[in-house]
Amino acid sequence: MSAADNHIVARASPASRIAAFIGVLLLIGLIAAPWWAGRADMRLISEICLYVALASLWNLLAGYAGLVSVGQQAFVGLGGYFLFAATIFFGVPPLAAIPLAAAAGAALAVPIAVLIFRLRGAYFAIGTWVVAEVFRLVFAQVSALGGGSGTSLPAGIVKGIAASRSLREAYTYWMALGLAVLVVAMVYMLLRSRRGLALTAIRDNELAATSLGIDIWRTKFFVYVISAALTASVGALIFLQKLRISPDAAFSVNDWTAFVIFIVVIGGIGTIEGPIIGTIIFFLLRETLADLGTTYLLVLGFVAIAVMLRAPKGLWGYVKDKTGVELFALTRRVVPKR
Amino acid sequence: MASILSLRDVEKSFGAVTVADQLSYDVAAGEALGVVGPNGAGKTSMFNLITGTLKPDSGDIAFEGRMITSTSAAARCRAGIARSFQIPQPFGGMSVFENLLVAATQGAREPARRANALCLDVLEQTGLMAKANALAGSLTLLERKRLELARALCAKPRLLLLDEIAGGLTQHECEALVGTITDIRSTGVSIVWIEHVVHALLAVVDRLIVLDFGRKIADGDPHDTMASREVQEVYIGIEADA
C-alpha cells in the first residue's frame, strides 16, 4: 500500500471554518448597511473597502511577486480618468465604466511591465513611480478633462446612476463592498491555485523556483497585469464617489501608495489577512487621531517603526508565527487516514 | 547507448577565475556518473551550467539530443533535469509537503491528484513523512538536505543532479541514502552525483570524473580513477598542504 492510500491532503482548519462563517455573517450585515447605517458610516465603510482592495492588490504584488511598486497610483488615477473620459465623452454608464476601467488598466500594464521589468529591486520601485509621474503630467495636459486643475462629473451623468441620492449612495457603496470582496476572493483563489503555489515559491526563493520549472517572468507579469487591472477599477470607483478629479488627487503617491504600504506592512505582508487587518488599524488610527492634523502622520510613522522593529512580518505575521492560525485556508496539511 | 547529457567544450569564467575549462563529456542514458574534485574545482558551477542558472561563455550543452544551451532554467527542469542544491534552498515559508508539491505541479506538471500522490510517496521514500506539515524553514540542516533530494525527485527528472547530499550523515543514514539512490537509479533515472563522501559515491556510480580548476583531469572506472596519479596528486597534495 502506498503512502497516498493512507494519507489525505486537507486545507480547511477549524479556524478557517469559523472565520468563513463569521465572514459570511459580516458580509450579510454589510450588504444590508443601506438599511441600518447612516450616510457618514456608509461613506467610511466604502472607503475601508476600497483600501482593503488596494492593499490586497499591493500585497499580491510586493508580498508574493516581490514587485515592490511605489507607483500603483498610476493605475488608480488611470481608472479615475478613464471613468470621467468614458462617461463624459462616450456616454458610457458610470457603473459600466468601472469594469471597463479594468480592461484599460490591463491594456496599459502590458507595455509598462515589458519596460519596467528590466529593472530590479529599488530601481524597479523608482521606475514605477516615474511611470506614475508621467501619467500625472500627461493627464494635466488634457484640457478637455480640465488640465492641471481637474474637472467635476457633470450632474446629468451623476443623476444617470440613480434618480435619488440615497439610492446612488447605496449603489456606489455596494460596488465598493463588491470590489473588496472580489479582490480578496481573487487573491484567495489565485493563491490556492497551481499558479499561486508558484507565486508563493517565488516569494520564498527565486533560485529554487526557477530551478523547479517556474517561469518567474511570466508569473510576475501575470500578477502585475491583474493587479493593475483591478487597481484601475478601484480607482474608477474612488473617483465616482468623489465626483471630482484632478491630476494631483488622481496620481497622489501619498493617498494611493504610501498609506497602502503602511497598511500592508503593519498588517502583515505576504498574507491574505494582513492587508485586511492593516486597513482596520489604519482607519482606527485615522478616525481617532484625525483632529490632530500633522501629528497624526507622525503617529502613523511611529506605529510603522514600532511594528517593523517588534514584528517585522506585521501584526498578522506575528500572530501566525506564534499560533499557526490561518483564517483563509491556504496551507495544505497531510493527515493520516483513520 | 544514447547519451542523455552531452557537454561540448563548455567554458565559463568569472574574471580571472575559470570554473569550466574546455569541459566535455557525455552521460549515457541510465548511467550514474560521480564527480569529485577539490573545493573551488567548479563542480557546483558545472551543475549551474547544466541546469541553466548560469550561462556558458562558449560551448554547447545538449539534453536527450536537443541543444539546451540557451534554454531557460525553468524550461530545462520541465524537460526533465532536476537538481539538489549543495546549500539547501528551501521555500522557507511553505510546508515540506508544499515544497514537494511545487516540484510536482510546476516541474513535473502533474495534475493535482497525481501530484499529491507523488509527493506523499516521495515523503515516505525519503523518510520525511513525519515532517510533512513542518515549515521548511524550521528544518535542521540534515533535514533540509533530505528535502533537497525529495523535492528534486518530485520534479520526475530523467536526469538527476545531486550536489553533496551525504555530508554529515551517520554510517547508518549514509547506507540508507545509498539504498535510496540505488532505487532511484533502478527506475531508469540517470544520475550525476557530486560528493566528497567517496565511499558512498563508489557504492553507486559506474563512472567517475575528476575536476580541478574547471578542467576535467580524469574520467573512467571509479576505483581506477580514484587510484590514479592525477587524483592522488590533487587530493593528497592539497591535504598535505592544509
PDB file of C-alpha atoms in Angstrom, chain A residues 11-269:
ATOM      1  CA  ARG A  11      -6.754  22.509   3.642  1.00  0.00           C
ATOM      2  CA  ALA A  12      -9.582  23.744   5.841  1.00  0.00           C
ATOM      3  CA  SER A  13      -8.904  24.045   9.579  1.00  0.00           C
ATOM      4  CA  PRO A  14     -11.289  24.797  12.479  1.00  0.00           C
ATOM      5  CA  ALA A  15     -10.011  28.393  12.484  1.00  0.00           C
ATOM      6  CA  SER A  16     -10.632  28.830   8.755  1.00  0.00           C
ATOM      7  CA  ARG A  17     -14.146  27.340   9.050  1.00  0.00           C
ATOM      8  CA  ILE A  18     -15.029  29.695  11.920  1.00  0.00           C
ATOM      9  CA  ALA A  19     -13.519  32.627  10.004  1.00  0.00           C
ATOM     10  CA  ALA A  20     -15.542  31.741   6.896  1.00  0.00           C
ATOM     11  CA  PHE A  21     -18.742  31.558   8.968  1.00  0.00           C
ATOM     12  CA  ILE A  22     -18.094  34.911  10.668  1.00  0.00           C
ATOM     13  CA  GLY A  23     -17.045  36.365   7.327  1.00  0.00           C
ATOM     14  CA  VAL A  24     -20.349  35.411   5.724  1.00  0.00           C
ATOM     15  CA  LEU A  25     -22.347  36.887   8.637  1.00  0.00           C
ATOM     16  CA  LEU A  26     -20.300  40.077   8.448  1.00  0.00           C
ATOM     17  CA  LEU A  27     -20.829  40.279   4.713  1.00  0.00           C
ATOM     18  CA  ILE A  28     -24.603  39.913   5.078  1.00  0.00           C
ATOM     19  CA  GLY A  29     -24.559  42.670   7.686  1.00  0.00           C
ATOM     20  CA  LEU A  30     -22.530  44.927   5.393  1.00  0.00           C
ATOM     21  CA  ILE A  31     -24.721  44.261   2.361  1.00  0.00           C
ATOM     22  CA  ALA A  32     -27.684  45.410   4.454  1.00  0.00           C
ATOM     23  CA  ALA A  33     -25.862  48.588   5.578  1.00  0.00           C
ATOM     24  CA  PRO A  34     -28.026  50.987   3.496  1.00  0.00           C
ATOM     25  CA  TRP A  35     -30.936  49.946   5.763  1.00  0.00           C
ATOM     26  CA  TRP A  36     -29.177  50.365   9.074  1.00  0.00           C
ATOM     27  CA  ALA A  37     -26.195  52.684   8.647  1.00  0.00           C
ATOM     28  CA  GLY A  38     -26.053  56.454   8.329  1.00  0.00           C
ATOM     29  CA  ARG A  39     -24.603  58.203   5.302  1.00  0.00           C
ATOM     30  CA  ALA A  40     -21.333  59.016   7.043  1.00  0.00           C
ATOM     31  CA  ASP A  41     -20.941  55.401   8.155  1.00  0.00           C
ATOM     32  CA  MET A  42     -21.535  54.080   4.651  1.00  0.00           C
ATOM     33  CA  ARG A  43     -19.034  56.531   3.277  1.00  0.00           C
ATOM     34  CA  LEU A  44     -16.468  55.309   5.805  1.00  0.00           C
ATOM     35  CA  ILE A  45     -17.184  51.627   5.148  1.00  0.00           C
ATOM     36  CA  SER A  46     -16.872  52.245   1.387  1.00  0.00           C
ATOM     37  CA  GLU A  47     -13.520  53.842   1.919  1.00  0.00           C
ATOM     38  CA  ILE A  48     -12.390  50.962   4.117  1.00  0.00           C
ATOM     39  CA  CYS A  49     -13.489  48.508   1.411  1.00  0.00           C
ATOM     40  CA  LEU A  50     -11.596  50.386  -1.289  1.00  0.00           C
ATOM     41  CA  TYR A  51      -8.453  50.410   0.846  1.00  0.00           C
ATOM     42  CA  VAL A  52      -8.834  46.681   1.581  1.00  0.00           C
ATOM     43  CA  ALA A  53      -8.879  46.165  -2.185  1.00  0.00           C
ATOM     44  CA  LEU A  54      -5.897  48.432  -2.870  1.00  0.00           C
ATOM     45  CA  ALA A  55      -3.881  46.912  -0.018  1.00  0.00           C
ATOM     46  CA  SER A  56      -4.683  43.324  -1.045  1.00  0.00           C
ATOM     47  CA  LEU A  57      -3.568  44.091  -4.590  1.00  0.00           C
ATOM     48  CA  TRP A  58      -0.368  45.784  -3.469  1.00  0.00           C
ATOM     49  CA  ASN A  59       0.307  42.853  -1.146  1.00  0.00           C
ATOM     50  CA  LEU A  60      -0.105  40.443  -4.042  1.00  0.00           C
ATOM     51  CA  LEU A  61       2.459  42.450  -5.987  1.00  0.00           C
ATOM     52  CA  ALA A  62       5.013  43.136  -3.270  1.00  0.00           C
ATOM     53  CA  GLY A  63       4.357  40.377  -0.754  1.00  0.00           C
ATOM     54  CA  TYR A  64       4.127  37.498  -3.213  1.00  0.00           C
ATOM     55  CA  ALA A  65       5.622  38.515  -6.550  1.00  0.00           C
ATOM     56  CA  GLY A  66       8.373  40.632  -4.946  1.00  0.00           C
ATOM     57  CA  LEU A  67       7.339  43.567  -7.134  1.00  0.00           C
ATOM     58  CA  VAL A  68       7.682  46.491  -4.723  1.00  0.00           C
ATOM     59  CA  SER A  69       5.832  49.158  -6.672  1.00  0.00           C
ATOM     60  CA  VAL A  70       5.514  52.702  -5.370  1.00  0.00           C
ATOM     61  CA  GLY A  71       3.620  53.664  -8.488  1.00  0.00           C
ATOM     62  CA  GLN A  72       0.236  51.989  -8.143  1.00  0.00           C
ATOM     63  CA  GLN A  73      -1.291  55.474  -8.118  1.00  0.00           C
ATOM     64  CA  ALA A  74      -0.670  55.339 -11.880  1.00  0.00           C
ATOM     65  CA  PHE A  75      -3.487  52.797 -12.175  1.00  0.00           C
ATOM     66  CA  VAL A  76      -5.742  54.413  -9.545  1.00  0.00           C
ATOM     67  CA  GLY A  77      -5.510  57.681 -11.447  1.00  0.00           C
ATOM     68  CA  LEU A  78      -5.854  55.983 -14.802  1.00  0.00           C
ATOM     69  CA  GLY A  79      -9.048  54.268 -13.633  1.00  0.00           C
ATOM     70  CA  GLY A  80     -10.383  57.575 -12.338  1.00  0.00           C
ATOM     71  CA  TYR A  81      -9.667  59.443 -15.551  1.00  0.00           C
ATOM     72  CA  PHE A  82     -10.988  56.551 -17.613  1.00  0.00           C
ATOM     73  CA  LEU A  83     -14.302  56.855 -15.766  1.00  0.00           C
ATOM     74  CA  PHE A  84     -14.501  60.583 -16.429  1.00  0.00           C
ATOM     75  CA  ALA A  85     -13.481  60.295 -20.077  1.00  0.00           C
ATOM     76  CA  ALA A  86     -15.736  57.310 -20.818  1.00  0.00           C
ATOM     77  CA  THR A  87     -18.804  58.855 -19.203  1.00  0.00           C
ATOM     78  CA  ILE A  88     -18.332  62.438 -20.438  1.00  0.00           C
ATOM     79  CA  PHE A  89     -17.104  61.769 -23.993  1.00  0.00           C
ATOM     80  CA  PHE A  90     -18.648  58.427 -24.850  1.00  0.00           C
ATOM     81  CA  GLY A  91     -21.740  58.343 -22.695  1.00  0.00           C
ATOM     82  CA  VAL A  92     -20.798  55.071 -21.017  1.00  0.00           C
ATOM     83  CA  PRO A  93     -22.973  54.469 -17.935  1.00  0.00           C
ATOM     84  CA  PRO A  94     -20.797  55.148 -14.841  1.00  0.00           C
ATOM     85  CA  LEU A  95     -21.364  51.724 -13.266  1.00  0.00           C
ATOM     86  CA  ALA A  96     -20.348  50.033 -16.535  1.00  0.00           C
ATOM     87  CA  ALA A  97     -17.195  52.158 -16.713  1.00  0.00           C
ATOM     88  CA  ILE A  98     -15.863  50.502 -13.556  1.00  0.00           C
ATOM     89  CA  PRO A  99     -15.307  47.029 -15.060  1.00  0.00           C
ATOM     90  CA  LEU A 100     -14.189  48.651 -18.339  1.00  0.00           C
ATOM     91  CA  ALA A 101     -11.532  50.550 -16.382  1.00  0.00           C
ATOM     92  CA  ALA A 102     -10.028  47.170 -15.524  1.00  0.00           C
ATOM     93  CA  ALA A 103      -9.577  46.419 -19.216  1.00  0.00           C
ATOM     94  CA  ALA A 104      -7.939  49.809 -19.731  1.00  0.00           C
ATOM     95  CA  GLY A 105      -5.636  49.188 -16.759  1.00  0.00           C
ATOM     96  CA  ALA A 106      -4.622  45.780 -18.091  1.00  0.00           C
ATOM     97  CA  ALA A 107      -4.041  47.116 -21.603  1.00  0.00           C
ATOM     98  CA  LEU A 108      -1.664  49.778 -20.317  1.00  0.00           C
ATOM     99  CA  ALA A 109       0.005  47.486 -17.794  1.00  0.00           C
ATOM    100  CA  VAL A 110       1.272  45.180 -20.553  1.00  0.00           C
ATOM    101  CA  PRO A 111       3.687  47.621 -22.234  1.00  0.00           C
ATOM    102  CA  ILE A 112       4.622  49.173 -18.873  1.00  0.00           C
ATOM    103  CA  ALA A 113       5.525  45.746 -17.482  1.00  0.00           C
ATOM    104  CA  VAL A 114       7.661  44.922 -20.508  1.00  0.00           C
ATOM    105  CA  LEU A 115       9.518  48.173 -19.906  1.00  0.00           C
ATOM    106  CA  ILE A 116       9.961  48.240 -16.126  1.00  0.00           C
ATOM    107  CA  PHE A 117      10.530  44.511 -15.617  1.00  0.00           C
ATOM    108  CA  ARG A 118      14.013  45.204 -16.879  1.00  0.00           C
ATOM    109  CA  LEU A 119      14.629  46.955 -13.557  1.00  0.00           C
ATOM    110  CA  ARG A 120      15.299  45.188 -10.252  1.00  0.00           C
ATOM    111  CA  GLY A 121      14.677  45.988  -6.589  1.00  0.00           C
ATOM    112  CA  ALA A 122      14.968  49.675  -5.733  1.00  0.00           C
ATOM    113  CA  TYR A 123      15.310  50.607  -9.412  1.00  0.00           C
ATOM    114  CA  PHE A 124      12.020  48.870 -10.142  1.00  0.00           C
ATOM    115  CA  ALA A 125      10.355  50.808  -7.309  1.00  0.00           C
ATOM    116  CA  ILE A 126      11.642  54.123  -8.622  1.00  0.00           C
ATOM    117  CA  GLY A 127      10.710  53.135 -12.176  1.00  0.00           C
ATOM    118  CA  THR A 128       7.094  52.546 -11.183  1.00  0.00           C
ATOM    119  CA  TRP A 129       6.989  55.941  -9.503  1.00  0.00           C
ATOM    120  CA  VAL A 130       8.401  57.619 -12.610  1.00  0.00           C
ATOM    121  CA  VAL A 131       5.703  55.961 -14.722  1.00  0.00           C
ATOM    122  CA  ALA A 132       3.035  57.311 -12.348  1.00  0.00           C
ATOM    123  CA  GLU A 133       4.509  60.823 -12.566  1.00  0.00           C
ATOM    124  CA  VAL A 134       4.494  60.586 -16.359  1.00  0.00           C
ATOM    125  CA  PHE A 135       0.800  59.685 -16.188  1.00  0.00           C
ATOM    126  CA  ARG A 136       0.124  62.663 -13.916  1.00  0.00           C
ATOM    127  CA  LEU A 137       1.910  65.061 -16.261  1.00  0.00           C
ATOM    128  CA  VAL A 138       0.165  63.641 -19.316  1.00  0.00           C
ATOM    129  CA  PHE A 139      -3.313  63.965 -17.817  1.00  0.00           C
ATOM    130  CA  ALA A 140      -2.508  67.530 -16.708  1.00  0.00           C
ATOM    131  CA  GLN A 141      -2.153  68.337 -20.425  1.00  0.00           C
ATOM    132  CA  VAL A 142      -5.615  67.089 -21.392  1.00  0.00           C
ATOM    133  CA  SER A 143      -7.599  70.316 -21.416  1.00  0.00           C
ATOM    134  CA  ALA A 144     -10.852  68.515 -22.219  1.00  0.00           C
ATOM    135  CA  LEU A 145     -10.561  66.969 -18.733  1.00  0.00           C
ATOM    136  CA  GLY A 146      -9.693  70.245 -17.044  1.00  0.00           C
ATOM    137  CA  GLY A 147      -5.925  70.100 -17.434  1.00  0.00           C
ATOM    138  CA  GLY A 148      -3.963  70.660 -14.230  1.00  0.00           C
ATOM    139  CA  SER A 149      -6.940  71.877 -12.205  1.00  0.00           C
ATOM    140  CA  GLY A 150      -9.168  68.905 -12.984  1.00  0.00           C
ATOM    141  CA  THR A 151     -12.882  68.600 -13.590  1.00  0.00           C
ATOM    142  CA  SER A 152     -16.153  67.517 -11.993  1.00  0.00           C
ATOM    143  CA  LEU A 153     -18.503  64.812 -13.146  1.00  0.00           C
ATOM    144  CA  PRO A 154     -21.458  66.605 -14.833  1.00  0.00           C
ATOM    145  CA  ALA A 155     -24.680  66.489 -12.840  1.00  0.00           C
ATOM    146  CA  GLY A 156     -26.514  64.714 -15.679  1.00  0.00           C
ATOM    147  CA  ILE A 157     -24.113  61.774 -15.526  1.00  0.00           C
ATOM    148  CA  VAL A 158     -24.313  61.615 -11.739  1.00  0.00           C
ATOM    149  CA  LYS A 159     -28.113  61.546 -11.928  1.00  0.00           C
ATOM    150  CA  GLY A 160     -27.842  58.781 -14.510  1.00  0.00           C
ATOM    151  CA  ILE A 161     -26.585  56.360 -11.847  1.00  0.00           C
ATOM    152  CA  ALA A 162     -29.876  56.529  -9.977  1.00  0.00           C
ATOM    153  CA  ALA A 163     -32.552  59.128  -9.504  1.00  0.00           C
ATOM    154  CA  SER A 164     -32.330  59.626  -5.762  1.00  0.00           C
ATOM    155  CA  ARG A 165     -29.215  60.489  -3.826  1.00  0.00           C
ATOM    156  CA  SER A 166     -29.705  57.734  -1.262  1.00  0.00           C
ATOM    157  CA  LEU A 167     -30.083  55.076  -3.949  1.00  0.00           C
ATOM    158  CA  ARG A 168     -26.996  56.437  -5.706  1.00  0.00           C
ATOM    159  CA  GLU A 169     -25.034  56.188  -2.493  1.00  0.00           C
ATOM    160  CA  ALA A 170     -26.300  52.684  -1.902  1.00  0.00           C
ATOM    161  CA  TYR A 171     -25.161  51.650  -5.413  1.00  0.00           C
ATOM    162  CA  THR A 172     -21.655  53.018  -5.028  1.00  0.00           C
ATOM    163  CA  TYR A 173     -21.478  51.525  -1.542  1.00  0.00           C
ATOM    164  CA  TRP A 174     -22.390  48.088  -2.864  1.00  0.00           C
ATOM    165  CA  MET A 175     -19.910  48.490  -5.661  1.00  0.00           C
ATOM    166  CA  ALA A 176     -17.134  49.248  -3.156  1.00  0.00           C
ATOM    167  CA  LEU A 177     -18.110  46.298  -0.982  1.00  0.00           C
ATOM    168  CA  GLY A 178     -18.350  44.085  -4.059  1.00  0.00           C
ATOM    169  CA  LEU A 179     -14.942  45.160  -5.340  1.00  0.00           C
ATOM    170  CA  ALA A 180     -13.318  44.459  -1.962  1.00  0.00           C
ATOM    171  CA  VAL A 181     -14.907  41.006  -1.828  1.00  0.00           C
ATOM    172  CA  LEU A 182     -13.983  40.342  -5.459  1.00  0.00           C
ATOM    173  CA  VAL A 183     -10.344  41.346  -4.915  1.00  0.00           C
ATOM    174  CA  VAL A 184      -9.904  39.339  -1.711  1.00  0.00           C
ATOM    175  CA  ALA A 185     -11.659  36.348  -3.294  1.00  0.00           C
ATOM    176  CA  MET A 186      -9.496  36.642  -6.410  1.00  0.00           C
ATOM    177  CA  VAL A 187      -6.303  36.779  -4.334  1.00  0.00           C
ATOM    178  CA  TYR A 188      -7.506  33.803  -2.296  1.00  0.00           C
ATOM    179  CA  MET A 189      -8.447  31.705  -5.336  1.00  0.00           C
ATOM    180  CA  LEU A 190      -5.228  32.650  -7.108  1.00  0.00           C
ATOM    181  CA  LEU A 191      -3.079  31.662  -4.136  1.00  0.00           C
ATOM    182  CA  ARG A 192      -4.919  28.350  -3.771  1.00  0.00           C
ATOM    183  CA  SER A 193      -4.317  27.518  -7.417  1.00  0.00           C
ATOM    184  CA  ARG A 194      -1.309  25.962  -9.101  1.00  0.00           C
ATOM    185  CA  ARG A 195      -0.149  29.417 -10.165  1.00  0.00           C
ATOM    186  CA  GLY A 196      -0.484  30.571  -6.570  1.00  0.00           C
ATOM    187  CA  LEU A 197       1.796  27.758  -5.463  1.00  0.00           C
ATOM    188  CA  ALA A 198       4.345  29.006  -7.994  1.00  0.00           C
ATOM    189  CA  LEU A 199       3.886  32.561  -6.748  1.00  0.00           C
ATOM    190  CA  THR A 200       4.397  31.528  -3.112  1.00  0.00           C
ATOM    191  CA  ALA A 201       7.515  29.621  -4.164  1.00  0.00           C
ATOM    192  CA  ILE A 202       8.841  32.762  -5.893  1.00  0.00           C
ATOM    193  CA  ARG A 203       8.122  34.735  -2.706  1.00  0.00           C
ATOM    194  CA  ASP A 204      10.275  32.334  -0.704  1.00  0.00           C
ATOM    195  CA  ASN A 205      13.166  31.536  -3.055  1.00  0.00           C
ATOM    196  CA  GLU A 206      13.536  32.622  -6.676  1.00  0.00           C
ATOM    197  CA  LEU A 207      16.565  30.436  -7.380  1.00  0.00           C
ATOM    198  CA  ALA A 208      14.803  27.274  -6.255  1.00  0.00           C
ATOM    199  CA  ALA A 209      11.603  28.355  -8.008  1.00  0.00           C
ATOM    200  CA  THR A 210      13.248  28.775 -11.387  1.00  0.00           C
ATOM    201  CA  SER A 211      15.158  25.510 -10.954  1.00  0.00           C
ATOM    202  CA  LEU A 212      11.864  23.695 -10.368  1.00  0.00           C
ATOM    203  CA  GLY A 213      10.271  24.762 -13.612  1.00  0.00           C
ATOM    204  CA  ILE A 214       8.614  28.065 -12.672  1.00  0.00           C
ATOM    205  CA  ASP A 215       8.767  30.804 -15.295  1.00  0.00           C
ATOM    206  CA  ILE A 216       9.364  33.730 -12.954  1.00  0.00           C
ATOM    207  CA  TRP A 217       8.978  36.495 -15.547  1.00  0.00           C
ATOM    208  CA  ARG A 218       5.634  35.207 -16.783  1.00  0.00           C
ATOM    209  CA  THR A 219       4.299  34.633 -13.285  1.00  0.00           C
ATOM    210  CA  LYS A 220       5.234  38.157 -12.206  1.00  0.00           C
ATOM    211  CA  PHE A 221       3.884  39.618 -15.430  1.00  0.00           C
ATOM    212  CA  PHE A 222       0.541  37.906 -14.866  1.00  0.00           C
ATOM    213  CA  VAL A 223       0.342  39.255 -11.313  1.00  0.00           C
ATOM    214  CA  TYR A 224       1.341  42.758 -12.400  1.00  0.00           C
ATOM    215  CA  VAL A 225      -1.318  42.942 -15.110  1.00  0.00           C
ATOM    216  CA  ILE A 226      -4.062  41.504 -12.866  1.00  0.00           C
ATOM    217  CA  SER A 227      -3.266  43.964 -10.062  1.00  0.00           C
ATOM    218  CA  ALA A 228      -3.086  46.874 -12.468  1.00  0.00           C
ATOM    219  CA  ALA A 229      -6.486  45.966 -13.904  1.00  0.00           C
ATOM    220  CA  LEU A 230      -8.219  45.695 -10.545  1.00  0.00           C
ATOM    221  CA  THR A 231      -6.416  48.761  -9.169  1.00  0.00           C
ATOM    222  CA  ALA A 232      -7.802  50.749 -12.118  1.00  0.00           C
ATOM    223  CA  SER A 233     -11.311  49.519 -11.283  1.00  0.00           C
ATOM    224  CA  VAL A 234     -10.871  50.601  -7.691  1.00  0.00           C
ATOM    225  CA  GLY A 235      -9.595  53.971  -8.940  1.00  0.00           C
ATOM    226  CA  ALA A 236     -12.669  54.428 -11.137  1.00  0.00           C
ATOM    227  CA  LEU A 237     -14.941  53.779  -8.167  1.00  0.00           C
ATOM    228  CA  ILE A 238     -12.954  56.072  -5.848  1.00  0.00           C
ATOM    229  CA  PHE A 239     -13.473  58.986  -8.223  1.00  0.00           C
ATOM    230  CA  LEU A 240     -17.075  58.082  -8.907  1.00  0.00           C
ATOM    231  CA  GLN A 241     -17.627  58.636  -5.195  1.00  0.00           C
ATOM    232  CA  LYS A 242     -15.562  61.829  -5.103  1.00  0.00           C
ATOM    233  CA  LEU A 243     -17.331  63.178  -8.261  1.00  0.00           C
ATOM    234  CA  ARG A 244     -14.287  65.354  -8.926  1.00  0.00           C
ATOM    235  CA  ILE A 245     -10.863  64.516 -10.334  1.00  0.00           C
ATOM    236  CA  SER A 246      -7.571  66.369 -10.738  1.00  0.00           C
ATOM    237  CA  PRO A 247      -4.115  65.065 -11.653  1.00  0.00           C
ATOM    238  CA  ASP A 248      -2.744  65.714  -8.153  1.00  0.00           C
ATOM    239  CA  ALA A 249      -5.575  63.844  -6.450  1.00  0.00           C
ATOM    240  CA  ALA A 250      -5.685  61.031  -9.011  1.00  0.00           C
ATOM    241  CA  PHE A 251      -1.959  60.303  -9.007  1.00  0.00           C
ATOM    242  CA  SER A 252      -1.274  61.028  -5.324  1.00  0.00           C
ATOM    243  CA  VAL A 253       1.589  58.835  -4.124  1.00  0.00           C
ATOM    244  CA  ASN A 254       0.559  59.528  -0.505  1.00  0.00           C
ATOM    245  CA  ASP A 255      -3.081  58.507  -0.767  1.00  0.00           C
ATOM    246  CA  TRP A 256      -2.818  55.519  -3.105  1.00  0.00           C
ATOM    247  CA  THR A 257       0.592  54.059  -2.345  1.00  0.00           C
ATOM    248  CA  ALA A 258       2.195  55.350   0.879  1.00  0.00           C
ATOM    249  CA  PHE A 259      -0.890  54.645   3.029  1.00  0.00           C
ATOM    250  CA  VAL A 260      -1.346  51.327   1.260  1.00  0.00           C
ATOM    251  CA  ILE A 261       2.249  50.307   2.011  1.00  0.00           C
ATOM    252  CA  PHE A 262       1.734  51.352   5.642  1.00  0.00           C
ATOM    253  CA  ILE A 263      -1.388  49.183   5.806  1.00  0.00           C
ATOM    254  CA  VAL A 264       0.280  46.111   4.336  1.00  0.00           C
ATOM    255  CA  VAL A 265       3.474  46.430   6.357  1.00  0.00           C
ATOM    256  CA  ILE A 266       1.766  46.815   9.745  1.00  0.00           C
ATOM    257  CA  GLY A 267      -0.903  44.233   8.919  1.00  0.00           C
ATOM    258  CA  GLY A 268       1.468  41.578   7.622  1.00  0.00           C
ATOM    259  CA  ILE A 269       2.993  41.416   4.165  1.00  0.00           C
TER     260      ILE A 269
END
